[in-house]
Amino acid sequence: MIDLPPNEDKRAEDTPVLRSRWTGKPRRDMSLVQLLPNMLTVAAICAGLASIRFSAAEAFSAAVVMILLAAVLDGLDGRLARFLRSESPLGAELDSLADFLNFGVAPGMLMYYWAFPAGNDFGWGAVLIYVVCTCLRLARFNIGNEVAAGLARMGKFQGVPSPAGAMLAMAPLYISWQFPQLPMAPWPVLAGWMVIVGLLMISKLPTPSLKSVRVPTDRAAFVVIAGIALVVLLLRYPWAVMSAVTVGYAVVLLWAYGKSLILRR
């Protein structure tokens, strides 16, 4: 042990310990930069609330944009928290509540106002099922289980993740905008679609994750260019790109379901 000089020892004893005024425990201060992930999460919540407001005003395109913005912010806050090493139980719970609002309530209300404008009770029931399934999925994800943990190590999800579920739930909307010459699907089909998407989120179906995708180092530049091109196309042809992405993801889910059936046999 290294002995401090008398003046240094006295200075250490005289230094006051900052304590919380609420709990009396020693206080740990955080830099403003470390609060950025939580700020992004709160911004995502505001985007989800704005989407609900636009849906009620029948500004459906703006409502979709707000949900997409919330999805982007949701993808950034966790990565930023890990980069800054500022993960906390509060941030995790806040992120889960934001996902419930942005990918459960907001898409559900959007589809209700767009697909069931006459206040159809069956449509409202389908929306309720979808929103409750989103809540159940997030609760299952928070507590964790051995099956989900094993799939996570393989780079897979258990069931459809809530952001992808929101994308699937809104698929009839932007497919209808992309092909306005086609008749709108009848409300029983739309209600059934909402229920199916909700059940997919709470299912045990192994679904692919982008975390399992590996890119060779010598081809990373091409992937970056493809990502930039996708963003440009999304800004120029949003409904065409969203329709293509949704159909492609649905095909991947069918492939995963068929593969799971083969493995069971």
PDB file of N, CA, C and O in Angstrom, residues 206-208 247-257:
ATOM      1  N   PRO A 206     -38.717 -19.887 -35.863  1.00  0.00           N
ATOM      2  CA  PRO A 206     -37.403 -19.242 -35.975  1.00  0.00           C
ATOM      3  C   PRO A 206     -37.366 -18.346 -37.220  1.00  0.00           C
ATOM      4  O   PRO A 206     -37.606 -18.808 -38.330  1.00  0.00           O
ATOM      5  N   THR A 207     -37.104 -17.088 -37.021  1.00  0.00           N
ATOM      6  CA  THR A 207     -37.056 -16.139 -38.132  1.00  0.00           C
ATOM      7  C   THR A 207     -35.650 -15.571 -38.266  1.00  0.00           C
ATOM      8  O   THR A 207     -34.938 -15.412 -37.269  1.00  0.00           O
ATOM      9  N   PRO A 208     -35.221 -15.249 -39.475  1.00  0.00           N
ATOM     10  CA  PRO A 208     -33.839 -14.781 -39.679  1.00  0.00           C
ATOM     11  C   PRO A 208     -33.611 -13.398 -39.106  1.00  0.00           C
ATOM     12  O   PRO A 208     -34.527 -12.590 -38.959  1.00  0.00           O
ATOM     13  N   VAL A 247     -42.904  -8.099 -49.366  1.00  0.00           N
ATOM     14  CA  VAL A 247     -43.133  -9.363 -50.069  1.00  0.00           C
ATOM     15  C   VAL A 247     -41.913 -10.271 -49.931  1.00  0.00           C
ATOM     16  O   VAL A 247     -42.035 -11.484 -49.699  1.00  0.00           O
ATOM     17  N   GLY A 248     -40.722  -9.691 -50.065  1.00  0.00           N
ATOM     18  CA  GLY A 248     -39.512 -10.495 -49.897  1.00  0.00           C
ATOM     19  C   GLY A 248     -39.406 -11.084 -48.501  1.00  0.00           C
ATOM     20  O   GLY A 248     -39.027 -12.253 -48.336  1.00  0.00           O
ATOM     21  N   TYR A 249     -39.745 -10.301 -47.473  1.00  0.00           N
ATOM     22  CA  TYR A 249     -39.690 -10.803 -46.103  1.00  0.00           C
ATOM     23  C   TYR A 249     -40.730 -11.896 -45.887  1.00  0.00           C
ATOM     24  O   TYR A 249     -40.468 -12.885 -45.180  1.00  0.00           O
ATOM     25  N   ALA A 250     -41.913 -11.739 -46.486  1.00  0.00           N
ATOM     26  CA  ALA A 250     -42.941 -12.777 -46.372  1.00  0.00           C
ATOM     27  C   ALA A 250     -42.464 -14.083 -47.005  1.00  0.00           C
ATOM     28  O   ALA A 250     -42.717 -15.178 -46.471  1.00  0.00           O
ATOM     29  N   VAL A 251     -41.762 -13.986 -48.128  1.00  0.00           N
ATOM     30  CA  VAL A 251     -41.216 -15.191 -48.769  1.00  0.00           C
ATOM     31  C   VAL A 251     -40.182 -15.856 -47.853  1.00  0.00           C
ATOM     32  O   VAL A 251     -40.142 -17.087 -47.724  1.00  0.00           O
ATOM     33  N   VAL A 252     -39.350 -15.045 -47.215  1.00  0.00           N
ATOM     34  CA  VAL A 252     -38.353 -15.585 -46.279  1.00  0.00           C
ATOM     35  C   VAL A 252     -39.039 -16.293 -45.110  1.00  0.00           C
ATOM     36  O   VAL A 252     -38.592 -17.357 -44.658  1.00  0.00           O
ATOM     37  N   LEU A 253     -40.140 -15.727 -44.620  1.00  0.00           N
ATOM     38  CA  LEU A 253     -40.875 -16.374 -43.523  1.00  0.00           C
ATOM     39  C   LEU A 253     -41.458 -17.711 -43.970  1.00  0.00           C
ATOM     40  O   LEU A 253     -41.422 -18.689 -43.211  1.00  0.00           O
ATOM     41  N   LEU A 254     -41.987 -17.756 -45.183  1.00  0.00           N
ATOM     42  CA  LEU A 254     -42.512 -19.030 -45.697  1.00  0.00           C
ATOM     43  C   LEU A 254     -41.397 -20.062 -45.822  1.00  0.00           C
ATOM     44  O   LEU A 254     -41.587 -21.243 -45.501  1.00  0.00           O
ATOM     45  N   TRP A 255     -40.233 -19.612 -46.278  1.00  0.00           N
ATOM     46  CA  TRP A 255     -39.093 -20.522 -46.389  1.00  0.00           C
ATOM     47  C   TRP A 255     -38.669 -21.023 -45.004  1.00  0.00           C
ATOM     48  O   TRP A 255     -38.367 -22.219 -44.831  1.00  0.00           O
ATOM     49  N   ALA A 256     -38.655 -20.138 -44.016  1.00  0.00           N
ATOM     50  CA  ALA A 256     -38.283 -20.535 -42.653  1.00  0.00           C
ATOM     51  C   ALA A 256     -39.306 -21.514 -42.075  1.00  0.00           C
ATOM     52  O   ALA A 256     -38.934 -22.474 -41.383  1.00  0.00           O
ATOM     53  N   TYR A 257     -40.576 -21.282 -42.372  1.00  0.00           N
ATOM     54  CA  TYR A 257     -41.615 -22.183 -41.878  1.00  0.00           C
ATOM     55  C   TYR A 257     -41.475 -23.561 -42.509  1.00  0.00           C
ATOM     56  O   TYR A 257     -41.572 -24.591 -41.827  1.00  0.00           O
TER      57      TYR A 257
END
